[in-house]
Amino acid sequence: MVIHVNSQENKEKKDSIPNKLDEVIVTATRTKRQLSSLPMPVTLISKKQILQTGATRLRDIILEQTGLIMVSDFGSSEGVQMQGVDAEYTLILVNGLPLIGRTSGNIDLNRLSINNIKQIEIVKGPSSSLYGSEALGGVINIITENPKDGVSKGTVSYMSRFAAREELDINTSYSYGKENFGINVGLNLNSGGTYDVSPGDNINTAQAYQNGSGNLLLNYSFTKKVKTVIEGRYFKETIFNNSGDASRLDFGGSLKTTQTLSDSFKIDYLFYGTRFKTESVFNGETSAFNQTLYRPEIKLDVNFDEGNLVSGLGANFDGLERTFFDGKEQFNGYYAFTQFDTNFTDKVNIVAGLRFDAFNKFKSAFSPKLSANYKINDWITAKSSVGFGYKVPDFRQLFFNFRNTAGGYVVLGTQVLHELYGDLPEVSSLEKELKPESSIGYNFGFQIKPTTNLKINLNFFRNDIRDLINTFVVSRNFPDLPNTSVFSYENRNRVFTQGLELETDYRINTNLRFSAGYQFLDTGDKEEINQIKRGEVFFRRTPTSPSELLSINDYFGLANRSKHTANLKFFYENFQHDFSVNLRLLYRSRFALFDTNNNNEIIDKYDDFVAGNTLINLAFQKRFYDFINLQLGVDNVFNSNGEENRNRFENIDAARRLGRTFFTRIQFNI
């Protein structure tokens, strides 16, 4: 059950039909731009859309978007895959500032409550020209509410989910703005029960937990030309486990002062600091992770008659202490970026940007990007972009020192490997410095608006990624590690993802709106494809059948990628009787988790696949007496839990899904 209490001194009557001209994006160019005018693929999720679904965490709303897939590894880590690019290459921001604390490369989106979120902005394709490392695949930016002048409002809410997933969620927020001062504060308490989507393995998919989070925004205008914004966020969670509890702590704060020197010239001075810490106990052994990031930055924004120029300088001081490191390690990086946004003609808009990053631990990176749109006529606009992205090696790939000699293996980061065994021939011949992983991404498409009620977006994309960092066996017989496999990391693989995205939004009438999205995805490892073409790869149709030569037509692509994904959504609003209903269908075609017929980890059509599936979610909302709202909903209406995959993937959670879950919401508006 959700109870929502709202008090507001100055109430504004909202239009029944959202005004699309008000949709403004800041993530794509780091300046305010109207969504429809941007020359690159961007998705905006409004606050209204978030509330209509009954979502409580960021994950719940992201998984319903076109081209975004929530994928799990074989631990408890889950992340968002964008255009087929792995989750570790997607940068997660809150008000333009990065979150840290990745597990197996993934940011856990359940750390983020939807409380106080104004909108979510998603930029697809390489965005390193503005945001640096980790933006190789794209950016998700969570924009929180800002206090409005002359408005005072407060909210309190309570939520309950039950059946397959049990959850309680309590929110409170308050916003006040008057003349030169504004404050926005929010608190969230959330707890959930244990569940297991594959009960036969005696290991729960998720443990019971309790967490609390808060956010604060203060702004003050000293003069008409000087404004300061202070932001803070806090998250703390306890996870309950029979073998020992675990805890997570995430907090950060920023101070930004904007100095407006003239109508066309302003400077932002920013300092940001954040910390992420975990601690867990398993079988009496404690494991710890403690990461910090500090960022000073200066950004210049200049408006010309010809366009807009954004330039900046900054630094990242990133430190990590964790179990299996010999001590605290420090990454220092320094960067400069610039971007010019201009209307070349009345019909042509061009955005050109580049960024240079220098690091103390590895090679520098240069990231340009060029985007353009061309207005063919009043209702068709062509859009295109090409950009370079990169991701620097993480701490683990350089400094890991994990030893399981009883199990017969050791994992060493490249720096540790050379420090300990650099005199050995098999090590001295290896590169000590890993190169940043890099990509080049292409997007080309059309925005079509034949009527004011219909909008169609078509986008073709390709991402070529090289120097991917993989594990490999260095030796199986070091002098002090006999009969032990020593693993380390190297730049090796080259992969690609390509396909198309189609989105349409049609308002049939004042009451009914329909939207649909579809993505076709083709992926591959270029070395695997070359091996197949050279006739070096064989397979077995069954464990006892003879080996056969694998044809290129039998190659499927990268693991955990579906060739087809789609969504279909209906939103109905009855203004006369004050109720609304929405129905959302989500489809994902089959995908392979790993190679099951033993042909060098290559996925082919003879491997075992997780079956395609369709999830249907439903929500109903009714308003009583203009101040009480009731919301009821069901996620996964037909209980599509992946039972059909039991025989092929026994006790593998990634092949199963959470079953039917109910929720209710009561909301009071005062």
XYZ file of C-alpha atoms in Angstrom:
670
model
C 0.000 0.000 0.000
C 1.180 3.500 -0.802
C -0.081 6.548 1.067
C 0.905 9.907 -0.340
C 0.172 13.192 1.431
C 0.727 16.471 -0.386
C 0.346 20.026 0.887
C 0.827 22.968 -1.457
C 0.267 26.642 -0.857
C 0.193 27.670 -4.510
C -1.553 25.065 -6.624
C -1.273 25.176 -10.382
C -3.878 23.519 -12.558
C -2.104 21.061 -14.840
C -3.151 20.504 -18.417
C -4.677 17.153 -19.136
C -2.343 16.779 -22.116
C 1.386 17.254 -21.348
C 3.011 20.110 -23.237
C 5.839 18.502 -25.201
C 7.493 21.881 -25.760
C 8.424 21.840 -22.064
C 10.577 18.697 -22.444
C 14.099 20.011 -21.915
C 17.261 17.875 -21.823
C 20.597 18.854 -20.260
C 22.578 15.579 -20.419
C 23.175 15.366 -24.170
C 25.044 18.675 -24.512
C 25.460 19.887 -20.880
C 23.237 22.813 -21.871
C 19.467 23.102 -21.920
C 18.084 21.859 -25.224
C 14.562 21.014 -26.349
C 14.296 17.225 -26.668
C 13.029 17.253 -30.252
C 15.917 19.470 -31.429
C 18.767 17.184 -30.329
C 20.841 15.539 -33.082
C 21.558 12.306 -31.171
C 19.353 9.484 -29.785
C 17.966 10.600 -26.416
C 15.128 9.270 -24.253
C 13.328 11.298 -21.586
C 11.272 9.620 -18.857
C 9.000 12.109 -17.112
C 7.909 12.087 -13.480
C 4.359 11.327 -14.589
C 5.510 8.209 -16.447
C 7.443 7.020 -13.407
C 4.477 7.450 -11.039
C 2.031 5.794 -13.444
C 3.988 2.515 -13.331
C 4.120 2.252 -9.536
C 7.941 2.060 -9.600
C 9.875 2.623 -6.367
C 13.480 2.080 -7.523
C 15.304 3.279 -10.628
C 15.650 -0.291 -11.907
C 11.855 -0.719 -12.098
C 11.417 2.063 -14.651
C 14.629 1.557 -16.678
C 13.762 -2.030 -17.635
C 10.639 -0.825 -19.508
C 12.534 1.430 -21.956
C 13.322 0.636 -25.592
C 16.851 -0.659 -26.136
C 17.621 -0.997 -22.400
C 17.885 -4.494 -20.919
C 18.547 -5.412 -17.303
C 21.021 -8.309 -17.382
C 22.393 -10.437 -14.552
C 25.759 -12.097 -14.143
C 26.194 -15.371 -12.286
C 26.563 -13.644 -8.933
C 24.111 -11.160 -7.513
C 25.140 -8.304 -9.788
C 22.763 -6.755 -12.319
C 23.206 -3.839 -14.693
C 21.647 -2.070 -17.663
C 22.714 -3.057 -21.178
C 22.353 -0.282 -23.798
C 22.376 -0.944 -27.573
C 23.902 -4.330 -26.738
C 26.878 -2.755 -24.937
C 27.706 -4.210 -21.507
C 26.442 -2.502 -18.361
C 29.965 -1.637 -17.167
C 30.212 0.832 -20.076
C 27.114 2.834 -19.096
C 27.728 5.883 -16.912
C 25.150 6.562 -14.167
C 24.801 10.181 -13.049
C 22.712 12.045 -10.476
C 22.290 15.689 -11.545
C 25.286 15.265 -13.838
C 27.594 13.798 -11.172
C 28.820 10.165 -11.326
C 27.931 7.356 -8.961
C 30.764 5.054 -7.869
C 30.791 1.586 -6.339
C 30.492 -0.972 -9.119
C 30.015 -4.694 -8.455
C 31.493 -6.788 -11.301
C 31.390 -3.582 -13.323
C 27.711 -2.852 -12.595
C 26.003 -0.061 -10.668
C 23.097 -1.487 -8.646
C 20.129 0.656 -9.721
C 18.181 -0.462 -6.640
C 20.371 1.945 -4.658
C 18.359 4.803 -6.159
C 14.836 5.629 -5.025
C 12.489 7.414 -7.432
C 11.695 9.841 -4.603
C 12.266 13.446 -5.718
C 13.123 12.484 -9.316
C 11.947 15.086 -11.813
C 12.965 13.167 -14.940
C 15.439 10.609 -16.254
C 17.546 11.415 -19.312
C 19.162 8.660 -21.380
C 21.769 9.370 -24.062
C 22.613 6.357 -26.233
C 25.990 5.888 -27.863
C 29.518 7.010 -26.861
C 29.433 10.154 -24.706
C 33.049 10.335 -23.519
C 33.526 13.693 -25.297
C 31.610 15.268 -22.402
C 31.704 12.714 -19.586
C 34.949 10.781 -19.952
C 35.467 7.185 -18.839
C 32.569 4.742 -18.388
C 30.435 6.673 -20.918
C 31.610 4.380 -23.735
C 28.118 2.939 -24.224
C 25.958 5.837 -23.062
C 24.723 7.859 -20.101
C 21.762 7.667 -17.723
C 21.265 10.917 -15.792
C 18.762 11.198 -12.924
C 17.518 14.769 -12.556
C 16.000 15.597 -9.156
C 13.367 18.221 -8.354
C 14.304 21.876 -7.977
C 12.420 24.239 -5.657
C 10.224 26.749 -7.484
C 9.830 30.358 -6.490
C 6.607 30.975 -4.581
C 5.793 27.272 -4.164
C 5.736 25.306 -0.914
C 4.776 21.647 -1.087
C 5.339 18.494 0.929
C 4.723 14.789 0.368
C 4.548 11.660 2.500
C 4.029 8.218 1.008
C 3.878 4.592 2.066
C 4.014 1.577 -0.254
C 3.570 -2.188 -0.084
C 4.241 -4.981 -2.587
C 3.358 -8.597 -1.936
C 3.284 -12.118 -3.453
C 6.487 -13.013 -5.367
C 8.222 -9.873 -4.123
C 7.649 -8.297 -0.716
C 8.540 -4.654 -0.249
C 7.678 -1.713 1.976
C 8.581 1.813 0.892
C 8.078 5.094 2.784
C 8.804 8.503 1.270
C 8.708 12.028 2.512
C 9.779 15.195 0.720
C 9.458 18.927 1.094
C 10.163 21.770 -1.334
C 10.092 25.503 -0.735
C 11.177 28.438 -2.841
C 10.973 32.164 -2.259
C 12.850 34.893 -4.120
C 16.567 34.139 -3.732
C 16.323 30.973 -1.582
C 15.148 27.423 -2.242
C 15.260 24.068 -0.469
C 14.301 20.546 -1.498
C 14.709 17.620 0.865
C 13.621 14.005 0.626
C 13.817 10.885 2.802
C 13.136 7.268 1.860
C 12.902 4.066 3.892
C 12.750 0.782 1.998
C 12.785 -2.860 3.035
C 12.287 -6.154 1.266
C 12.046 -9.841 2.017
C 14.089 -12.805 0.869
C 13.131 -14.478 -2.401
C 14.578 -17.150 -4.661
C 13.620 -17.531 -8.321
C 15.305 -20.971 -8.519
C 14.642 -22.653 -5.158
C 16.560 -25.844 -5.923
C 20.030 -24.341 -5.387
C 19.633 -23.454 -1.674
C 21.040 -19.992 -2.437
C 18.618 -17.080 -2.356
C 18.387 -14.732 -5.305
C 17.966 -11.783 -2.928
C 18.356 -11.565 0.821
C 16.124 -9.600 3.160
C 17.295 -6.013 3.534
C 16.554 -2.615 5.032
C 17.828 0.681 3.706
C 17.386 4.382 4.146
C 18.288 7.234 1.824
C 18.028 10.979 1.734
C 18.738 13.886 -0.561
C 19.085 17.615 0.015
C 19.289 20.570 -2.347
C 19.805 24.162 -1.215
C 20.155 27.110 -3.549
C 20.780 30.716 -2.726
C 21.201 33.712 -5.024
C 23.577 36.203 -3.415
C 22.902 38.620 -6.262
C 21.238 38.379 -9.657
C 24.624 37.305 -11.024
C 25.874 34.877 -8.357
C 24.023 31.702 -7.342
C 25.202 28.789 -5.191
C 23.703 25.281 -5.125
C 24.557 22.726 -2.421
C 23.513 19.108 -2.984
C 23.843 16.048 -0.792
C 22.679 12.433 -0.942
C 22.942 9.516 1.484
C 22.190 5.795 1.277
C 22.751 3.096 3.901
C 21.650 -0.522 3.681
C 21.874 -3.672 5.764
C 21.492 -7.054 4.059
C 20.600 -9.962 6.326
C 22.257 -13.329 5.764
C 22.581 -16.465 7.890
C 26.329 -16.559 7.243
C 26.741 -12.928 8.309
C 25.158 -9.569 7.587
C 26.434 -7.185 4.920
C 26.265 -3.409 4.754
C 26.475 -0.753 2.039
C 27.085 2.953 2.509
C 26.930 5.526 -0.283
C 27.011 9.278 0.208
C 28.130 12.338 -1.705
C 27.880 16.097 -1.831
C 28.615 18.953 -4.172
C 29.016 22.707 -4.060
C 28.458 24.666 -7.265
C 28.604 28.420 -7.704
C 27.428 29.993 -10.954
C 28.706 33.441 -11.841
C 26.792 35.169 -14.636
C 29.081 37.812 -16.069
C 26.687 38.889 -18.818
C 23.624 37.683 -20.692
C 25.877 35.515 -22.846
C 28.695 34.528 -20.492
C 28.696 32.467 -17.303
C 31.095 30.303 -15.278
C 30.334 27.290 -13.046
C 32.732 26.432 -10.195
C 32.105 22.881 -8.930
C 33.506 20.628 -6.223
C 32.101 17.113 -5.794
C 33.010 14.365 -3.360
C 31.519 10.902 -2.877
C 32.231 7.661 -1.033
C 30.988 4.085 -1.428
C 31.738 1.444 1.195
C 30.696 -2.182 1.664
C 31.462 -4.764 4.294
C 30.332 -8.384 4.412
C 31.055 -11.492 6.432
C 31.044 -14.963 4.879
C 32.063 -18.080 6.806
C 33.782 -15.933 9.408
C 35.850 -13.945 6.886
C 35.300 -10.208 6.405
C 35.430 -8.628 2.961
C 35.603 -4.834 2.582
C 35.443 -2.280 -0.229
C 36.005 1.449 0.314
C 36.081 3.823 -2.686
C 36.255 7.628 -2.778
C 36.104 10.156 -5.597
C 36.831 13.896 -5.491
C 36.252 16.167 -8.481
C 36.940 19.893 -8.881
C 35.732 21.410 -12.174
C 35.373 24.785 -13.872
C 32.932 25.099 -16.782
C 32.544 28.073 -19.099
C 29.306 28.663 -21.033
C 29.307 31.308 -23.787
C 26.439 32.207 -26.129
C 27.206 33.719 -29.530
C 24.951 34.812 -32.332
C 26.273 31.774 -34.179
C 25.719 29.285 -31.355
C 26.843 28.121 -27.916
C 30.298 27.166 -26.614
C 30.851 25.015 -23.526
C 34.386 24.400 -22.256
C 35.768 23.047 -19.012
C 38.730 21.835 -16.982
C 38.667 19.344 -14.152
C 40.293 16.495 -12.277
C 39.284 13.161 -10.763
C 41.013 11.819 -7.646
C 39.786 8.246 -7.292
C 40.958 6.038 -4.422
C 40.172 2.453 -3.412
C 40.939 0.211 -0.465
C 39.586 -3.308 -0.603
C 40.181 -6.899 0.376
C 42.740 -8.575 -1.937
C 44.625 -5.285 -2.459
C 48.021 -4.785 -0.832
C 47.050 -1.253 0.224
C 45.163 1.831 -0.901
C 45.462 2.556 -4.607
C 44.955 5.956 -6.209
C 43.930 6.954 -9.745
C 44.440 10.608 -10.674
C 43.053 11.973 -13.903
C 42.991 15.453 -15.434
C 40.720 16.499 -18.269
C 39.705 19.313 -20.578
C 36.662 19.402 -22.839
C 34.978 21.741 -25.279
C 31.811 21.659 -27.359
C 30.380 24.022 -29.952
C 26.661 23.944 -30.764
C 25.589 25.974 -33.798
C 22.745 26.352 -36.266
C 24.696 26.194 -39.493
C 21.582 27.193 -41.422
C 17.880 27.406 -40.583
C 17.652 23.680 -41.313
C 21.020 22.373 -40.067
C 22.209 22.089 -36.450
C 25.730 20.845 -35.699
C 27.223 19.889 -32.322
C 30.979 19.227 -32.257
C 32.854 18.303 -29.093
C 36.090 16.788 -27.899
C 37.762 15.855 -24.637
C 41.308 15.002 -23.561
C 42.079 12.938 -20.444
C 45.517 12.342 -18.905
C 46.081 9.720 -16.181
C 48.799 8.783 -13.727
C 48.438 5.015 -14.174
C 47.833 4.458 -17.885
C 47.774 6.034 -21.318
C 45.838 9.207 -22.099
C 42.594 9.268 -24.092
C 41.217 11.624 -26.742
C 37.451 11.560 -27.393
C 35.850 13.600 -30.200
C 32.169 13.551 -31.206
C 30.233 15.132 -34.058
C 26.433 15.285 -34.283
C 24.109 16.955 -36.760
C 20.461 17.151 -37.680
C 18.850 18.303 -40.902
C 15.249 19.470 -41.069
C 14.048 17.955 -44.348
C 10.612 19.543 -44.023
C 8.186 20.567 -41.294
C 7.625 16.993 -40.126
C 10.798 15.007 -40.964
C 14.217 15.612 -39.420
C 17.319 13.510 -40.113
C 19.736 12.991 -37.209
C 23.246 11.579 -37.154
C 26.192 11.328 -34.789
C 29.612 9.705 -34.620
C 31.606 9.623 -31.421
C 34.549 7.980 -29.714
C 34.204 6.485 -26.251
C 36.607 4.918 -23.794
C 36.808 3.215 -20.410
C 39.964 3.131 -18.339
C 41.013 -0.113 -16.630
C 39.537 -0.457 -13.170
C 41.437 -0.956 -9.932
C 40.843 -4.699 -9.943
C 42.470 -5.207 -13.346
C 45.649 -3.477 -12.154
C 46.005 -4.269 -8.444
C 44.034 -7.435 -7.665
C 45.937 -10.028 -5.616
C 43.585 -12.937 -5.031
C 45.035 -16.329 -4.111
C 43.107 -19.570 -3.916
C 45.944 -22.051 -4.057
C 43.766 -24.750 -2.551
C 41.465 -24.337 -5.534
C 44.406 -24.269 -7.913
C 44.264 -20.702 -9.176
C 45.503 -17.153 -8.518
C 44.276 -13.865 -10.049
C 46.729 -10.955 -10.279
C 46.286 -7.469 -11.675
C 48.841 -6.486 -14.304
C 50.751 -4.164 -11.965
C 50.966 -6.800 -9.215
C 51.949 -9.483 -11.744
C 54.940 -7.471 -12.965
C 55.987 -6.413 -9.468
C 56.075 -10.015 -8.220
C 57.111 -11.962 -11.325
C 58.463 -9.370 -13.760
C 61.815 -11.169 -14.077
C 60.227 -14.308 -15.499
C 60.301 -14.523 -19.312
C 56.571 -15.299 -19.638
C 55.777 -12.114 -17.679
C 58.433 -9.696 -18.970
C 57.132 -10.185 -22.511
C 53.671 -8.963 -21.481
C 52.450 -5.354 -21.441
C 52.546 -3.913 -17.936
C 50.189 -1.049 -18.824
C 46.683 -1.843 -19.969
C 45.219 0.438 -22.617
C 41.815 2.035 -22.099
C 39.033 0.126 -23.819
C 37.744 2.239 -26.685
C 34.870 2.419 -29.130
C 33.524 4.330 -32.056
C 29.758 4.631 -32.286
C 27.552 5.625 -35.197
C 23.902 6.642 -35.018
C 21.711 7.730 -37.918
C 17.960 8.111 -37.975
C 14.842 10.147 -38.504
C 12.311 11.923 -36.316
C 8.925 11.933 -38.042
C 5.961 14.026 -36.829
C 3.235 13.881 -39.511
C 0.663 15.248 -37.019
C 0.805 16.898 -33.609
C -0.481 13.648 -32.054
C 1.990 11.224 -33.682
C 5.759 11.010 -33.267
C 8.013 8.309 -34.733
C 11.733 7.908 -34.052
C 13.857 5.549 -36.155
C 17.545 5.073 -35.362
C 20.207 2.829 -36.891
C 23.313 2.254 -34.765
C 26.675 0.523 -34.733
C 29.299 0.347 -31.995
C 32.800 -0.994 -32.672
C 34.655 -1.714 -29.438
C 38.324 -2.652 -29.301
C 40.993 -3.457 -26.715
C 38.441 -5.137 -24.452
C 40.103 -6.343 -21.270
C 39.843 -10.083 -20.681
C 41.344 -12.615 -18.288
C 43.896 -15.132 -19.563
C 46.213 -17.796 -18.147
C 49.775 -16.463 -17.762
C 51.294 -19.675 -16.453
C 50.430 -22.933 -14.745
C 53.822 -23.473 -13.139
C 55.405 -20.408 -11.508
C 58.353 -21.390 -9.251
C 56.509 -20.586 -6.005
C 53.087 -21.654 -7.358
C 53.487 -25.191 -8.708
C 50.414 -26.734 -10.345
C 48.563 -23.445 -9.972
C 46.953 -21.468 -12.801
C 47.912 -17.802 -12.644
C 45.372 -15.511 -14.314
C 45.844 -11.868 -15.264
C 44.358 -9.329 -17.684
C 45.135 -8.248 -21.242
C 43.702 -6.074 -24.031
C 42.482 -8.463 -26.700
C 38.942 -8.695 -27.958
C 37.258 -6.596 -30.641
C 33.465 -6.743 -30.698
C 30.602 -4.938 -32.409
C 26.933 -4.279 -31.742
C 24.610 -2.968 -34.432
C 20.915 -2.744 -35.137
C 17.939 -0.452 -35.238
C 15.520 1.119 -32.782
C 11.979 2.156 -33.610
C 9.795 4.153 -31.223
C 6.348 5.594 -31.778
C 4.052 7.660 -29.585
C 0.473 8.298 -30.695
C -2.189 10.200 -28.792
C -5.381 8.766 -30.243
C -7.574 11.311 -28.465
C -7.607 13.373 -25.290
C -8.053 10.233 -23.173
C -6.008 7.518 -24.871
C -2.299 7.364 -25.673
C -0.393 4.499 -27.234
C 3.363 3.967 -27.449
C 5.518 1.173 -28.820
C 9.220 0.424 -29.112
C 11.296 -2.205 -30.882
C 15.017 -2.984 -31.083
C 16.761 -5.377 -33.460
C 20.267 -6.233 -32.265
C 23.133 -8.005 -34.025
C 26.389 -8.590 -32.137
C 29.645 -10.427 -32.588
C 33.262 -10.950 -31.608
C 35.457 -10.215 -34.637
C 38.106 -12.799 -33.696
C 35.456 -15.492 -33.224
C 34.044 -14.675 -36.658
C 37.529 -14.906 -38.206
C 38.123 -18.282 -36.519
C 34.870 -19.614 -37.979
C 35.727 -18.292 -41.450
C 39.166 -19.972 -41.229
C 37.496 -23.302 -40.451
C 38.937 -23.592 -36.940
C 35.714 -24.031 -34.931
C 33.800 -27.289 -34.480
C 30.646 -28.175 -32.553
C 28.503 -31.126 -31.494
C 24.739 -31.178 -31.953
C 24.488 -33.461 -28.913
C 27.097 -34.593 -26.353
C 27.458 -37.937 -28.160
C 27.240 -36.791 -31.803
C 30.354 -36.412 -33.996
C 32.118 -33.052 -34.366
C 31.078 -30.828 -37.251
C 32.582 -27.699 -38.756
C 30.710 -24.577 -37.614
C 29.318 -22.387 -40.395
C 29.247 -18.598 -40.152
C 25.475 -18.847 -40.659
C 25.283 -20.780 -37.372
C 27.037 -18.043 -35.375
C 24.669 -16.272 -32.950
C 26.733 -13.472 -31.397
C 27.616 -12.336 -27.902
C 26.246 -13.925 -24.752
C 23.236 -12.433 -22.944
C 22.027 -10.534 -26.019
C 18.549 -10.886 -27.514
C 18.129 -10.130 -31.185
C 14.602 -8.782 -30.646
C 13.153 -6.730 -27.799
C 9.922 -4.746 -27.814
C 7.442 -2.917 -25.634
C 3.817 -1.925 -26.108
C 2.065 0.522 -23.747
C -1.470 1.852 -23.431
C -2.401 4.785 -21.194
C -6.049 5.691 -20.692
C -7.239 8.705 -18.663
C -10.904 9.459 -17.921
C -11.073 13.069 -16.782
C -14.828 13.037 -16.187
C -14.604 10.265 -13.583
C -11.005 10.917 -12.509
C -9.417 7.524 -13.141
C -6.640 6.162 -15.329
C -5.410 2.737 -16.463
C -2.171 1.675 -18.100
C -1.118 -1.652 -19.610
C 2.549 -2.342 -20.475
C 3.831 -5.344 -22.418
C 7.560 -6.129 -22.486
C 9.042 -8.737 -24.850
C 12.542 -10.204 -25.018
C 13.507 -12.915 -27.516
C 15.731 -15.869 -26.685
C 19.343 -15.409 -25.584
C 22.297 -17.591 -24.590
C 23.968 -17.302 -21.215
C 27.135 -19.185 -22.197
C 28.558 -21.781 -24.583
C 26.940 -25.160 -23.807
C 28.414 -27.323 -26.606
C 32.104 -26.716 -25.833
C 33.403 -24.830 -28.872
C 35.771 -22.268 -27.333
C 33.030 -20.196 -25.638
C 31.507 -19.316 -29.028
C 27.711 -18.942 -29.048
C 26.032 -20.720 -31.954
C 22.470 -21.737 -32.736
C 23.063 -25.236 -31.351
C 23.731 -23.951 -27.821
C 21.038 -23.952 -25.141
C 19.038 -20.729 -25.022
C 16.892 -19.007 -22.432
C 13.440 -18.967 -24.014
C 11.874 -15.711 -25.190
C 9.346 -14.203 -22.812
C 6.637 -11.562 -22.488
C 5.899 -9.670 -19.274
C 2.625 -7.798 -18.820
C 2.253 -5.098 -16.156
C -0.984 -3.363 -15.223
C -1.810 -0.350 -13.068
C -5.070 1.433 -12.186
C -5.454 4.795 -10.472
C -8.619 6.521 -9.204
C -9.022 9.989 -7.692
C -11.704 10.644 -5.061
C -12.927 14.120 -4.041
C -9.966 15.764 -5.761
C -7.589 14.963 -2.906
C -7.486 11.150 -2.543
C -5.820 8.866 -5.101
C -6.001 5.086 -5.051
C -3.592 3.037 -7.162
C -3.629 -0.743 -7.642
C -1.246 -2.699 -9.819
C 0.124 -6.060 -10.884
C 3.614 -6.703 -12.235
C 3.985 -9.836 -14.370
C 0.239 -10.428 -14.610
C 0.510 -13.947 -16.056
C 3.311 -15.088 -13.733
C 5.869 -15.625 -16.507
C 8.678 -16.819 -14.220
C 10.914 -18.742 -16.642
C 9.840 -22.204 -15.504
C 10.294 -23.397 -19.103
C 14.059 -22.955 -18.678
C 14.363 -25.230 -15.619
C 15.667 -28.309 -17.458
C 18.238 -26.456 -19.580
C 19.506 -24.120 -16.842
C 18.941 -25.788 -13.516
C 19.488 -23.489 -10.538
C 20.702 -20.549 -12.662
C 18.886 -17.396 -11.576
C 19.733 -15.504 -14.783
C 17.411 -17.883 -16.672
C 14.473 -17.247 -14.338
C 12.240 -14.266 -13.565
C 10.393 -12.913 -10.580
C 6.775 -14.087 -10.524
C 3.514 -12.172 -10.178
C 3.639 -9.265 -7.720
C 0.813 -6.991 -6.517
C 0.977 -3.452 -5.160
C -1.452 -0.808 -3.920
C -1.160 2.935 -3.572
C -3.265 5.495 -1.671
C -2.480 9.147 -2.157
C -3.794 12.218 -0.383
C -3.442 15.639 -2.038
C -4.116 18.561 0.268
